[in-house]
Amino acid sequence: MARVLIVGAGLTGSLCAALLRKETPRPVHLTVWEEAGDSGGRMATARSPCDPQSTVDLGAQYITRTPHYAKKHQSFYDELLAHGLLKPLTSPIEGMVTKEGDCNFVAPQGLSSIVKHYLGESGAEVSFRHRVTQINLRNGKWEVSKETGSPERFDIVVLTMPVPQILQLRGDIANLISECQRQQLESVRYSSRYALGLFYEAGTKIDVPWAGQYITSNPCTRFISIDNKKRNIESSEVGPSLVVHTTVPFAVTYLEHSTEDVRELIYQQLESVLPGLPQPIVTKCQKWRYSQLCPPQGVVQLDVILNICQLNQSSKFSTREHYVDLRCSLENTGSINQAHRRQPGGILVGNFIYDTFILPAHL
């Protein structure tokens, strides 16, 4: 049985695992490693330590289905809607730009519920606090080392972390990338942001006419959402939650500052935007060093082209055609030739934050 490691438990990693489980004709052992303490990635949902029913989306806020992807990815939307994981966004979002034919969705249980759904569908063995440090080729298999614990060997490795983290990996993987390809990868740029989630006591009123608002006149604040209102899950028994996303220039300026200091700065600016805001009982500050890919970005290819997926965390779901090459690699693990042993792998830089690097089977 082929052993497949997927590094990253965000949308890309979870959907990759689910589709491999569904479409691979031969048995496969799926493992997912995530460096954080929970799944979600940029679709992270935080819970109040005072009330686990009170949640806030610290990453993506809603999903936009364009007419093009409504046809191409309809089965994904149908599945998520049928499971109650998505529902149409009906609450007012001031300043939101929509195009004709677009349809916006929210996740009542938080956007991380989508990731958890796909991980559950995959049946993968999921481990958290596993940060990959190096990858080496050992006797036809990929030996993957992490910060703690012994290395493990896999037939196929799929990396779904941002490009800079791929370039930091040590071992044989570094030799797979030519100087030209490395220069291309190093040219990939990401924007950065901070998000601040605020949790309130049950019964607290936040008196604003909108569920979300894009801000254009503040150097720190770019977007505010009354998160439970946005997701239509307001309850007198559960306290409201609010999330603030910063501007990119603010995040760049304070990227290396302590989270506690940044938290106070964001909160001060929030009070200037929303005077008289109630005092939260607890807050959660999240740094997104790799928030969004700065367009335009292209595809960087190695000798084995295994384009797995292109995902946009705010608007697109991947479809099964992106998984054909990886599936074929699993089906033909005995036919990989020696040239591929010397130069395995393929890189696809996606439209947004989700990037994929695949090391194929060597049996």
XYZ file of C-alpha atoms in Angstrom, residues 2 8 56 91 117 119 131 141 158-159 170 172 215-216 224 260-262 272 281 287 313-314 328 346 357 362-363:
28
model
C 1.421 3.356 -1.040
C -0.546 21.170 5.548
C -14.872 33.788 14.929
C -26.408 39.796 5.851
C -15.232 17.959 6.660
C -10.270 15.653 6.421
C 6.737 21.013 11.352
C 11.346 6.523 -0.735
C 2.516 16.666 -1.215
C 3.550 20.025 0.226
C 16.692 21.161 3.835
C 17.696 16.418 -1.152
C -12.901 50.359 5.717
C -10.975 52.649 3.366
C -14.655 44.509 10.299
C 0.599 41.621 22.355
C 1.802 45.043 21.192
C 0.068 44.639 17.834
C -11.602 55.059 16.718
C -14.022 39.380 27.667
C -0.532 37.063 12.366
C -9.316 30.801 -0.368
C -11.878 33.533 -0.885
C -1.891 8.506 -12.138
C 6.670 19.282 -9.493
C 4.770 20.773 -4.341
C 9.391 5.753 -5.931
C 8.727 2.046 -5.452
